[in-house]
PDB file of C-alpha atoms in Angstrom:
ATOM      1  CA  UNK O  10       0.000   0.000   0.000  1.00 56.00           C
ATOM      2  CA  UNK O  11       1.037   3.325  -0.548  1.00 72.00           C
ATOM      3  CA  UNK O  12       1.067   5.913   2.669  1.00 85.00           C
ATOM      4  CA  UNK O  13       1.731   9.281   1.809  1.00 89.00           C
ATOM      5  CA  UNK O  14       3.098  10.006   4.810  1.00 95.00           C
ATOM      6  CA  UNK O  15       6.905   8.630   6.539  1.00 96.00           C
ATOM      7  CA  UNK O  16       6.892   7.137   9.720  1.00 97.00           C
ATOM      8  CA  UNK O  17      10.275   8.680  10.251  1.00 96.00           C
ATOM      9  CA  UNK O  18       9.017  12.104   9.684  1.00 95.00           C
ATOM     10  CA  UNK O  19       6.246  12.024  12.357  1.00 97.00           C
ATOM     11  CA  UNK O  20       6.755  13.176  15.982  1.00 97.00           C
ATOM     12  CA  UNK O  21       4.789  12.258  18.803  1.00 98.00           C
ATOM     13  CA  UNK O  22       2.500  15.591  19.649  1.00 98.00           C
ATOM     14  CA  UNK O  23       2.537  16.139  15.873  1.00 97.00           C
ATOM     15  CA  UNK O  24      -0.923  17.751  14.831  1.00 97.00           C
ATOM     16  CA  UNK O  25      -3.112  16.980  11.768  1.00 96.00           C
ATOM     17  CA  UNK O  26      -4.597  20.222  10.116  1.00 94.00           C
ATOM     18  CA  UNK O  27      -8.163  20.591  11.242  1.00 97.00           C
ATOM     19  CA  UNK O  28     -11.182  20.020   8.780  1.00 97.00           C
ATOM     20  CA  UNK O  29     -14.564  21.486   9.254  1.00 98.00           C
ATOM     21  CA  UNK O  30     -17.160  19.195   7.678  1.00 98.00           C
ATOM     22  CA  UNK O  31     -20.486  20.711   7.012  1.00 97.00           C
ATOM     23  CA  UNK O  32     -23.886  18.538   7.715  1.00 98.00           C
ATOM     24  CA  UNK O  33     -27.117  18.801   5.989  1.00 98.00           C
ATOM     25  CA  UNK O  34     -30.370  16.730   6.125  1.00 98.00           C
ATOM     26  CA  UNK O  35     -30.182  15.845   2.515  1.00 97.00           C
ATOM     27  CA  UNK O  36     -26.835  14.566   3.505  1.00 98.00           C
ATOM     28  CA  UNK O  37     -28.567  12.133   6.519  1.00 98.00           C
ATOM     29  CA  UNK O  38     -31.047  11.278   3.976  1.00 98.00           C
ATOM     30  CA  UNK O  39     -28.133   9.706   1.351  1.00 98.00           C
ATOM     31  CA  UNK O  40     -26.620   8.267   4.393  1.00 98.00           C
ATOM     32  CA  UNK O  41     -29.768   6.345   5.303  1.00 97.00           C
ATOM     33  CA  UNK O  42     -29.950   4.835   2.133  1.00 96.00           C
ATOM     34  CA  UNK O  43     -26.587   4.264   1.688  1.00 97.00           C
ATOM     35  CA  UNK O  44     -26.234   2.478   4.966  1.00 95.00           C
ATOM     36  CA  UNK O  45     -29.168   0.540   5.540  1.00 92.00           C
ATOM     37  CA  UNK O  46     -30.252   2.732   8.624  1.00 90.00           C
ATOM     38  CA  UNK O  47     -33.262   4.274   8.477  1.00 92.00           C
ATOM     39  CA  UNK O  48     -33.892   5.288  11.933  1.00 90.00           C
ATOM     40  CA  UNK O  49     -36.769   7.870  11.535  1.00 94.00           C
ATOM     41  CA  UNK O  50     -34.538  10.133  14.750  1.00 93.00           C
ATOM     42  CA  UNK O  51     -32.309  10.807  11.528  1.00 96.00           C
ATOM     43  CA  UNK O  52     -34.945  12.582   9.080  1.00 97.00           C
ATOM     44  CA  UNK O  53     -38.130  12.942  10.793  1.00 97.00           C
ATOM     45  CA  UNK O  54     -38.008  16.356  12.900  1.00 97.00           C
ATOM     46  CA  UNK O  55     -41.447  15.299  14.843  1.00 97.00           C
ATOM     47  CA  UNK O  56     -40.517  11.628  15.379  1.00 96.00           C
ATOM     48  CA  UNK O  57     -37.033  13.073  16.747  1.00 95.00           C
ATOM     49  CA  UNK O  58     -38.472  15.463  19.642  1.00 97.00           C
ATOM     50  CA  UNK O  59     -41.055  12.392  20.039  1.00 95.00           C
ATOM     51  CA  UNK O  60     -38.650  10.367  21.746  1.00 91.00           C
ATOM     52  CA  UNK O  61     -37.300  13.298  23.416  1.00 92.00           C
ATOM     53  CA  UNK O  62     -34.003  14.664  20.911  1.00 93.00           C
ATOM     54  CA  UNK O  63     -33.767  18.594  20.352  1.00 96.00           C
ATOM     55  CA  UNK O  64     -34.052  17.419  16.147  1.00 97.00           C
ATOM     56  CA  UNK O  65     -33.074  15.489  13.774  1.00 98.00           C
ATOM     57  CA  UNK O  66     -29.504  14.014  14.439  1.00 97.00           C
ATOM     58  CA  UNK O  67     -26.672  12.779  12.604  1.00 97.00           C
ATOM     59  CA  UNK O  68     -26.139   9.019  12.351  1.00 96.00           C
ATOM     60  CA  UNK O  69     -22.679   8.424  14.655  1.00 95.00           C
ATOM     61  CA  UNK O  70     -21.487   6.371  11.726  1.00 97.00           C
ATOM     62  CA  UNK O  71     -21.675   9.870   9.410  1.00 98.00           C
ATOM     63  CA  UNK O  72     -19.888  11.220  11.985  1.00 98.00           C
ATOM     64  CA  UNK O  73     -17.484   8.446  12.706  1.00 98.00           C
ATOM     65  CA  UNK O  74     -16.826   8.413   8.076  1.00 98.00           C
ATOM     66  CA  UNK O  75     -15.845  12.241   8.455  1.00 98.00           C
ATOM     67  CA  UNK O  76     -13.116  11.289  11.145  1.00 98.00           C
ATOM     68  CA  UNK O  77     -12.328   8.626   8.950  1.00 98.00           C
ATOM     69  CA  UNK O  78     -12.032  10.908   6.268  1.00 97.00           C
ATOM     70  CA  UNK O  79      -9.938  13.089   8.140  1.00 98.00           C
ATOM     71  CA  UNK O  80      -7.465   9.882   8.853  1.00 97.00           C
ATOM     72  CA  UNK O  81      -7.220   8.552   4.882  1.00 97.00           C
ATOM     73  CA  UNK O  82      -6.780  12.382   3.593  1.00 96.00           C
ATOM     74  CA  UNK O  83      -3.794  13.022   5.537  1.00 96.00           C
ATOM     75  CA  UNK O  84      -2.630   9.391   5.132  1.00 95.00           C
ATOM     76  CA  UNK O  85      -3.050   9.091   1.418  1.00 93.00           C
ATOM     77  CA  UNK O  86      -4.034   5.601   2.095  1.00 92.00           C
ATOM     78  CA  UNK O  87      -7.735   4.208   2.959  1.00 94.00           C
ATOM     79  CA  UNK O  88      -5.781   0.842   3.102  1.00 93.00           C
ATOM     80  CA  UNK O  89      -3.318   2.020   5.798  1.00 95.00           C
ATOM     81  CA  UNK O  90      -6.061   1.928   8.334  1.00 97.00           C
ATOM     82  CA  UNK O  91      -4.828  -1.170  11.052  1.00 98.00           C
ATOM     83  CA  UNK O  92      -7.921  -0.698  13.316  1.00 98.00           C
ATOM     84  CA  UNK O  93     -10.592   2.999  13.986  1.00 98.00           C
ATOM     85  CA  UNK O  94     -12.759   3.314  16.676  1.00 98.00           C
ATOM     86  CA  UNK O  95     -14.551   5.911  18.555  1.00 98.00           C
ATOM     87  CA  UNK O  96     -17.034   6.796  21.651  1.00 97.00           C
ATOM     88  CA  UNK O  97     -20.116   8.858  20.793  1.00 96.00           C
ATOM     89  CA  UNK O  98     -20.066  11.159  23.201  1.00 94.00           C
ATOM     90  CA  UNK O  99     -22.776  13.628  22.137  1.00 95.00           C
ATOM     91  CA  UNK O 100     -25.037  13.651  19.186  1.00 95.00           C
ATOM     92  CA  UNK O 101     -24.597  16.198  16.043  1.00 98.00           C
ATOM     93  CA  UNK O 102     -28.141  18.200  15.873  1.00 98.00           C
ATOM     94  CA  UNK O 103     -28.717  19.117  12.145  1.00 98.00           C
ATOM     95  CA  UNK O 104     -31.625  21.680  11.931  1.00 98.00           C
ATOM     96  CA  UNK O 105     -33.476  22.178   9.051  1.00 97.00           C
ATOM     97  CA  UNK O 106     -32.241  25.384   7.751  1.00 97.00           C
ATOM     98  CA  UNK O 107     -28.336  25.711   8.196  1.00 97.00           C
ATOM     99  CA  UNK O 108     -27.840  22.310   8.735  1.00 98.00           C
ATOM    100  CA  UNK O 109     -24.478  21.384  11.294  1.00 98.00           C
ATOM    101  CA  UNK O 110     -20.427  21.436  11.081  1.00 98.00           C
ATOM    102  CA  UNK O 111     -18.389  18.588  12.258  1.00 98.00           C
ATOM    103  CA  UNK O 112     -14.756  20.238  13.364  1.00 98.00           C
ATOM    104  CA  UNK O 113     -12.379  17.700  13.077  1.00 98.00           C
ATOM    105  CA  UNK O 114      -8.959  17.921  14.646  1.00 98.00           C
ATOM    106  CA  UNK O 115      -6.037  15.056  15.204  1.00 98.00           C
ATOM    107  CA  UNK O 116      -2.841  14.873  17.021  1.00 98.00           C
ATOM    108  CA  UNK O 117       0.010  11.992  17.181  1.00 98.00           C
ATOM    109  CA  UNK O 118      -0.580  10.180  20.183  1.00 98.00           C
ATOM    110  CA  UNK O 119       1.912   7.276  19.576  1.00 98.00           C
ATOM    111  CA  UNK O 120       4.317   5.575  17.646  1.00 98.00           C
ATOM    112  CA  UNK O 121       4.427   1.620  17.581  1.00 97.00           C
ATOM    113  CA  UNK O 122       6.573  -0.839  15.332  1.00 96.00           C
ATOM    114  CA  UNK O 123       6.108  -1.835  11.630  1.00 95.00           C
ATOM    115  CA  UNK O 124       5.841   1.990  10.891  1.00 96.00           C
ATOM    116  CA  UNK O 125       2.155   2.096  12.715  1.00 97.00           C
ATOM    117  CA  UNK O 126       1.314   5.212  14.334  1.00 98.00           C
ATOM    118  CA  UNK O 127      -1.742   6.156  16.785  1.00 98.00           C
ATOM    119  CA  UNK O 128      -3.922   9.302  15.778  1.00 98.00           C
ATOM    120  CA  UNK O 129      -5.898  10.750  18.324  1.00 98.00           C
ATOM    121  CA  UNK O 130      -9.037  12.574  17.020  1.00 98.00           C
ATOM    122  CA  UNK O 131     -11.509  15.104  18.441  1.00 97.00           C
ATOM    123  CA  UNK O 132     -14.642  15.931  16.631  1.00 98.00           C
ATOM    124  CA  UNK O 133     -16.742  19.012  17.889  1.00 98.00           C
ATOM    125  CA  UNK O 134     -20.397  19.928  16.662  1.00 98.00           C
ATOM    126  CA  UNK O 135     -22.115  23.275  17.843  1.00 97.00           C
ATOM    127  CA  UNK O 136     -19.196  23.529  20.724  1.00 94.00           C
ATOM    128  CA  UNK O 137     -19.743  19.617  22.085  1.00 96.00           C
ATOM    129  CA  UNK O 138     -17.567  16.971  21.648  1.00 97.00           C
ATOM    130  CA  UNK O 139     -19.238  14.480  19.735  1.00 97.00           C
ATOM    131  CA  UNK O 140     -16.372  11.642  19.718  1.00 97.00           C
ATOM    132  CA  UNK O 141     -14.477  11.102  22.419  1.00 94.00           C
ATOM    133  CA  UNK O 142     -11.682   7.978  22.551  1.00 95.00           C
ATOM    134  CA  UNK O 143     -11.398   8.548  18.809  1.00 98.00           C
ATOM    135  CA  UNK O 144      -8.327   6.885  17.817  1.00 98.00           C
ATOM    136  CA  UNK O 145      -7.269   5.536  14.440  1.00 98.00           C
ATOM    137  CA  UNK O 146      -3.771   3.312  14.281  1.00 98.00           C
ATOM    138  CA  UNK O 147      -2.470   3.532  10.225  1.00 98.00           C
ATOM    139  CA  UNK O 148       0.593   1.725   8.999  1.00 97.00           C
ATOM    140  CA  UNK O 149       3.025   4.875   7.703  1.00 96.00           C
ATOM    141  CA  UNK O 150       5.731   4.623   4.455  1.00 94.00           C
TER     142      UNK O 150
ATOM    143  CA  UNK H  25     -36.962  -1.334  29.183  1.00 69.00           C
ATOM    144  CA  UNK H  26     -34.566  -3.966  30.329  1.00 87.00           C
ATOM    145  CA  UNK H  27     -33.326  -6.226  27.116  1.00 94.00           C
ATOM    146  CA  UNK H  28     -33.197 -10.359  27.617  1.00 94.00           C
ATOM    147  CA  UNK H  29     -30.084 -11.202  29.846  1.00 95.00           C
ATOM    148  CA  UNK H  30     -30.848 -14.531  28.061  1.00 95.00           C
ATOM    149  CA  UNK H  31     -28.853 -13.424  24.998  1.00 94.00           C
ATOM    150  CA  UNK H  32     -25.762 -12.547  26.615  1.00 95.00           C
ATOM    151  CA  UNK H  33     -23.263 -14.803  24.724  1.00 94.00           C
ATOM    152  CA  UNK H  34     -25.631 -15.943  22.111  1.00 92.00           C
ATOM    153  CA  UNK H  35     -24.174 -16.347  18.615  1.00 91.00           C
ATOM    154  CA  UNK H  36     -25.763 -16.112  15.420  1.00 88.00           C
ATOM    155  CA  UNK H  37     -25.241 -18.173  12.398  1.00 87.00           C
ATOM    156  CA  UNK H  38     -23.648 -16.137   9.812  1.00 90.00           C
ATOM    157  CA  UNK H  39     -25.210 -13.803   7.317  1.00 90.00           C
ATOM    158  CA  UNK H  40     -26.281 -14.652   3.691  1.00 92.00           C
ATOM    159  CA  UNK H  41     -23.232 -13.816   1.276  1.00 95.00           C
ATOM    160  CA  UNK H  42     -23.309 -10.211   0.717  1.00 96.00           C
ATOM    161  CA  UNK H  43     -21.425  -9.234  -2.481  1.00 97.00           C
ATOM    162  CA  UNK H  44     -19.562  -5.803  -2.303  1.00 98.00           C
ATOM    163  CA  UNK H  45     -19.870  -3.744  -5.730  1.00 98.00           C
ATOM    164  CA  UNK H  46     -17.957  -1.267  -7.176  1.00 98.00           C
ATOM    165  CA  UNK H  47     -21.670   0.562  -7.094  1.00 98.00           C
ATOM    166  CA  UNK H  48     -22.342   0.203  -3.676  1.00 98.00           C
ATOM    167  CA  UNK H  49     -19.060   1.367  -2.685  1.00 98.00           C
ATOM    168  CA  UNK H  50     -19.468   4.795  -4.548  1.00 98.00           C
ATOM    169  CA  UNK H  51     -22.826   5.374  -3.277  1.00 98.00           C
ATOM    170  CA  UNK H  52     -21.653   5.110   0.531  1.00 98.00           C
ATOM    171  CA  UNK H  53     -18.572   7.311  -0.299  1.00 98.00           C
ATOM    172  CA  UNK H  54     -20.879   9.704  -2.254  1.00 98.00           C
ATOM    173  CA  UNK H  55     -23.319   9.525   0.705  1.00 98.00           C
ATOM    174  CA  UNK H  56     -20.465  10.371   3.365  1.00 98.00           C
ATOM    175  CA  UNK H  57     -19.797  13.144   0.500  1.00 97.00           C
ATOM    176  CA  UNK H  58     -15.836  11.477   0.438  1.00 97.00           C
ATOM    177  CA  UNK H  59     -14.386  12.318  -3.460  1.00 97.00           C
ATOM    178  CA  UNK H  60     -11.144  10.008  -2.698  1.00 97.00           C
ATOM    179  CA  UNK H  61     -10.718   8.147  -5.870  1.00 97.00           C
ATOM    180  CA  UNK H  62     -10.006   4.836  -5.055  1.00 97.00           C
ATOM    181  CA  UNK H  63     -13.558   4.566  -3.932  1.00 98.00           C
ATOM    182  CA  UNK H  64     -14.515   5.099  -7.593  1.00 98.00           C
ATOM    183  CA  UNK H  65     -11.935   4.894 -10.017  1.00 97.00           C
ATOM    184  CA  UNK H  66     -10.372   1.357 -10.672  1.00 97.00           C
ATOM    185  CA  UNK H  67      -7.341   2.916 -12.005  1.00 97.00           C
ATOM    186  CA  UNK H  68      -6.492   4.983  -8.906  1.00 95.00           C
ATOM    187  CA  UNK H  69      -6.798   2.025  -6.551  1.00 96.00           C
ATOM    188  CA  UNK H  70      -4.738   0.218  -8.021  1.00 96.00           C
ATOM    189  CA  UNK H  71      -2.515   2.885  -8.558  1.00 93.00           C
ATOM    190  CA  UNK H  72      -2.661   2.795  -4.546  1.00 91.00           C
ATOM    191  CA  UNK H  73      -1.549  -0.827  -5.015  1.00 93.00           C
ATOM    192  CA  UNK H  74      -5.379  -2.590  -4.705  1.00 96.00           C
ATOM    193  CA  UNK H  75      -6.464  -5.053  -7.207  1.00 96.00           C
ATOM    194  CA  UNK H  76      -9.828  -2.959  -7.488  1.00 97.00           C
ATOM    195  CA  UNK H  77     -12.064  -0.460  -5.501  1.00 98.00           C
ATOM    196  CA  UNK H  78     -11.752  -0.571  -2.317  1.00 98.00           C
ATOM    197  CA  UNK H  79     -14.347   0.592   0.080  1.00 98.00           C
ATOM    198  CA  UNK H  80     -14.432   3.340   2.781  1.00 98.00           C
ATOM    199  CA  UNK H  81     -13.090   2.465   6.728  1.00 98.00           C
ATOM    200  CA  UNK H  82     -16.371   2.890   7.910  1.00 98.00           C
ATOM    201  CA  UNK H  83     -18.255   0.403   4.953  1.00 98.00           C
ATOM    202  CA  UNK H  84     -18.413  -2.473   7.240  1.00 96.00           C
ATOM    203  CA  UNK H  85     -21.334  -0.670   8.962  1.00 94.00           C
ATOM    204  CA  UNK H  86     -23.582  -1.850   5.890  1.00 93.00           C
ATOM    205  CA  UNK H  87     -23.058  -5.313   6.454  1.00 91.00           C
ATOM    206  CA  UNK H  88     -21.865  -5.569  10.295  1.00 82.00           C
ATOM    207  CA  UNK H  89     -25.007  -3.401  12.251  1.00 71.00           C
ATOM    208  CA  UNK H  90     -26.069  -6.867  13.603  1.00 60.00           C
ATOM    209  CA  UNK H  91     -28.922  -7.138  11.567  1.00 62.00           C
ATOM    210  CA  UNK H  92     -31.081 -10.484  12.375  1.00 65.00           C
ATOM    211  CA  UNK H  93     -29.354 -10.559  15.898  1.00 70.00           C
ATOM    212  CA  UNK H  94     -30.742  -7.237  17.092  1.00 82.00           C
ATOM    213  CA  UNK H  95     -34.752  -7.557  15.323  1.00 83.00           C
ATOM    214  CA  UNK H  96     -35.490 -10.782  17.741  1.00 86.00           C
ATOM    215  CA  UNK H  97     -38.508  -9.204  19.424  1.00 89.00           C
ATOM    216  CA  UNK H  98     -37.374 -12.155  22.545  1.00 92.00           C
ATOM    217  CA  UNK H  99     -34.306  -9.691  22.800  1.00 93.00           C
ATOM    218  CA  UNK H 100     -36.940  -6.527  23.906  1.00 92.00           C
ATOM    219  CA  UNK H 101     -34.980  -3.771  21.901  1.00 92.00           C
ATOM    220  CA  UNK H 102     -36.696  -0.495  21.177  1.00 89.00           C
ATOM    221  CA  UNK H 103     -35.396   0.720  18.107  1.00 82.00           C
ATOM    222  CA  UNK H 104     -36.627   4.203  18.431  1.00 79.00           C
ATOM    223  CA  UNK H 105     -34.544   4.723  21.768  1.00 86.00           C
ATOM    224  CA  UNK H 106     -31.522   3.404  20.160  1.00 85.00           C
ATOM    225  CA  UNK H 107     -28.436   5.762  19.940  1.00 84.00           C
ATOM    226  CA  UNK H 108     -24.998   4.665  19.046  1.00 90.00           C
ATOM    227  CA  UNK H 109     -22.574   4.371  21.777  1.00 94.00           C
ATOM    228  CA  UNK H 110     -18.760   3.097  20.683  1.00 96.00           C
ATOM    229  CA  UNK H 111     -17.717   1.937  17.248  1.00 97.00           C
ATOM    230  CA  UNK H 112     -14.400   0.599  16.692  1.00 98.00           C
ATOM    231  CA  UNK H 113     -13.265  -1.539  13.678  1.00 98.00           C
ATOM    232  CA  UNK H 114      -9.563  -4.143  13.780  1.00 98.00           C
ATOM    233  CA  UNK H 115      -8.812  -4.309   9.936  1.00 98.00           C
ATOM    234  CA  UNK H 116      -6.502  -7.022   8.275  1.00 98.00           C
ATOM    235  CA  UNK H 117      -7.605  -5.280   4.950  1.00 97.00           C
ATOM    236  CA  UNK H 118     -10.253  -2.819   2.861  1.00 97.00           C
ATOM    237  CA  UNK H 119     -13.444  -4.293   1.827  1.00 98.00           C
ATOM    238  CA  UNK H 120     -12.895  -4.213  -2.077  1.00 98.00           C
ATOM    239  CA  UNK H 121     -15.046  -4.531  -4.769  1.00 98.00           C
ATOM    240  CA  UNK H 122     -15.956  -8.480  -6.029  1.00 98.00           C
ATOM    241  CA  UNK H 123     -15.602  -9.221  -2.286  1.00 98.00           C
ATOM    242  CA  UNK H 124     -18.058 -11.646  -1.431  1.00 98.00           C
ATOM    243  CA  UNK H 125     -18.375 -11.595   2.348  1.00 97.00           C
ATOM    244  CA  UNK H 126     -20.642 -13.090   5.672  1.00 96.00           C
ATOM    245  CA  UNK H 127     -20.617 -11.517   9.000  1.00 95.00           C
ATOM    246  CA  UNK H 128     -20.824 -13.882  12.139  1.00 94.00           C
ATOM    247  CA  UNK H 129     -22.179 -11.594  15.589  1.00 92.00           C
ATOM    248  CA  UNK H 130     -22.546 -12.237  18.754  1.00 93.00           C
ATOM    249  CA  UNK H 131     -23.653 -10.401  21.879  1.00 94.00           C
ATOM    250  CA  UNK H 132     -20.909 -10.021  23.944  1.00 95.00           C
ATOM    251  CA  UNK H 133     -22.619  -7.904  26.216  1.00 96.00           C
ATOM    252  CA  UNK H 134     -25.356  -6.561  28.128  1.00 96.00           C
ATOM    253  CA  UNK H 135     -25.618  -4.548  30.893  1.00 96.00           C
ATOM    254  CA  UNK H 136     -27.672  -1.371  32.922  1.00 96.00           C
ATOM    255  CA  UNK H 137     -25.916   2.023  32.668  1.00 93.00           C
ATOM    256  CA  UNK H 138     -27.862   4.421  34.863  1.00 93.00           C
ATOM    257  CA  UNK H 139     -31.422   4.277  33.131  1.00 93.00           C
ATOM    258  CA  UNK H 140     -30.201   2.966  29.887  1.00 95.00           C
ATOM    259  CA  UNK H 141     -29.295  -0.331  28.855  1.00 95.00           C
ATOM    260  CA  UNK H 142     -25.957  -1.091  26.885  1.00 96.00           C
ATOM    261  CA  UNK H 143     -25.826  -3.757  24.245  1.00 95.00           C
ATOM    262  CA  UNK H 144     -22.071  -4.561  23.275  1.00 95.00           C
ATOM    263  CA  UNK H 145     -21.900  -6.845  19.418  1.00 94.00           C
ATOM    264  CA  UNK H 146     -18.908  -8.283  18.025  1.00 95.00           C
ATOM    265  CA  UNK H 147     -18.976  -9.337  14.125  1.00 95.00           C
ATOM    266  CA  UNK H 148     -16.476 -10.871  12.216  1.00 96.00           C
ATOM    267  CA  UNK H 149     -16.361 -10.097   8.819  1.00 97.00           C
ATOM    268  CA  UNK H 150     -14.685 -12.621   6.323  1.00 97.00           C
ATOM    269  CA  UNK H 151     -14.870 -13.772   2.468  1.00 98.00           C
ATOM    270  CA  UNK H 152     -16.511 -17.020   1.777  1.00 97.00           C
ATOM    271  CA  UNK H 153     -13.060 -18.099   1.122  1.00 97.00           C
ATOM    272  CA  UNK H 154     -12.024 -17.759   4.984  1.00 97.00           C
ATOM    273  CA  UNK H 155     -10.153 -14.711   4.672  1.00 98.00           C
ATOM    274  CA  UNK H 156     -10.520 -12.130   7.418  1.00 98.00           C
ATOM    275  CA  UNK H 157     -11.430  -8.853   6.335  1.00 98.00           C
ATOM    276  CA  UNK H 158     -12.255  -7.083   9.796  1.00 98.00           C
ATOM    277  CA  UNK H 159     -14.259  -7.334  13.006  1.00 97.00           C
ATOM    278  CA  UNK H 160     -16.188  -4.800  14.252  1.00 96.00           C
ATOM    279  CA  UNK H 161     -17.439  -3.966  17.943  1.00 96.00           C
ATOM    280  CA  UNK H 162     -20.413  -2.087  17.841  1.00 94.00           C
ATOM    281  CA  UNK H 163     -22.358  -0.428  21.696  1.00 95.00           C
ATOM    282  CA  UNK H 164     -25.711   0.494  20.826  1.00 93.00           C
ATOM    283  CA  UNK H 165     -27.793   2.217  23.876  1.00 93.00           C
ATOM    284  CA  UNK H 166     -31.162   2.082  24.356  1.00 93.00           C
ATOM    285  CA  UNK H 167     -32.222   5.046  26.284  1.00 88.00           C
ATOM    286  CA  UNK H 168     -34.543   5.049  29.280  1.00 87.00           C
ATOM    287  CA  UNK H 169     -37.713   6.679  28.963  1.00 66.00           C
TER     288      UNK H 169
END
């Protein structure tokens, strides 16, 4: 595979330029389909504050492919990716008009052997973290 | 509501073959609104050193939410109090196109967190040749009313 990136030329504490990913309904809408989940909490407003959410929310796993996103960008590499996983800490509220931004940042937590390194990731929505524990371990050049 | 300590442990015969296409894949990276080109472009994954398109890190999803395991209404799960809680996936490679893959869950967990209920799932995706693709461990929540 073909990282972008060279182990040797990372540093522990290294950061990852931050990405601001913007969120619309339409967007939740192609995700549904695309993913098989059609929980009505992400595209029905009513059914959402029915069972007690402030709106429509984001499916984590939207959330969770923009961190991902973040990780293969700066990598070069979707096939670089050893293991991703993440805590959903809070959800990403997508109004109807405006729609959301997912802030993405990522630091170098770690290095390991065979050229694998350990990015830490945050991911903010309306000022709330809405990963937390977000790490993703990728196999450097 | 409390879900069926019963299934704690239970495994689940594994999933009809699901076939991973090169149209499938672009529709999930289009829907996650990722232009990366070896999602799409044959050329440019294998430019990237893949024998054909390989699929987004988070693609598993489609074929690892726990599908059959989950819908048992024996198991008690309200769907529309369900929130995510952790996702993390171990990868010995991308999900590629021509893949033709099963998924084999089980519930490793279930327990009370304040007035919701946690539900931990383990799936192991691999080809119908035996080779290991990932394994996922999914936390779903049901929330308390």
């Amino acid at each position: 595979m073909t990282a972008k990136v060279k182990y040797e030329e990372v540093e522990v504490g290294q950061e990852l330029p931050a990405r601001t990913y913007p969120v619309h309904r339409i967007d939740l809408v192609k995700y549904a389909g695309a993913s098989g989940d059609f929980n009505p909490i992400h595209w029905n407003e009513s059914f959402a504050r029915s069972v007690g959410l402030p709106d429509v929310i984001a499916h984590g796993m939207y959330t969770m492919a923009q961190g991902g996103r973040f990780v293969t960008d700066w990598v070069g590499d979707p096939g670089a990716i050893l293991e991703y996983g993440v805590r959903f800490s809070s959800m990403v509220v997508v109004p109807d008009e405006g729609g959301a931004e997912i802030k993405i940042t990522g630091v170098v937590e770690d290095k390991l052997d065979d050229n694998a390194v350990v990015v830490a990731l945050t991911a903010r929505s309306a000022g709330e973290k809405v990963l937390t524990r977000a790490k993703a371990t990728v196999r450097l050049a | 509501m409390a879900l069926n300590r019963d299934f704690i442990g239970r495994t689940f015969p594994p999933s009809e073959p699901y076939e991973v296409t090169r149209v499938k894949i672009k529709e999930f990276a289009d829907a996650i609104g990722d232009p990366n080109p070896v999602y799409r472009d044959r050329e440019a994954a294998k430019a990237a050193g893949h024998p054909d398109v390989i699929a987004p890190p988070t693609f598993p999803i489609v074929i690892s939410l726990g599908g059959a395991s989950l819908t048992d209404p024996e198991l008690g799960l309200n769907f529309a109090m369900v929130v995510h809680g952790e996702e993390r996936f171990e990868y010995t490679r991308p999900l590629r196109a021509g893949d033709v893959v099963t998924c084999e869950s089980a519930i490793a967990g279930i327990r009370a967190i304040g007035r919701n209920e946690r539900l931990d799932i383990q799936t192991v995706v691999t080809t119908v040749e035996g080779e290991h693709i990932c394994t996922a461990y999914n936390a779903i929540v049901e929330r308390g009313a």
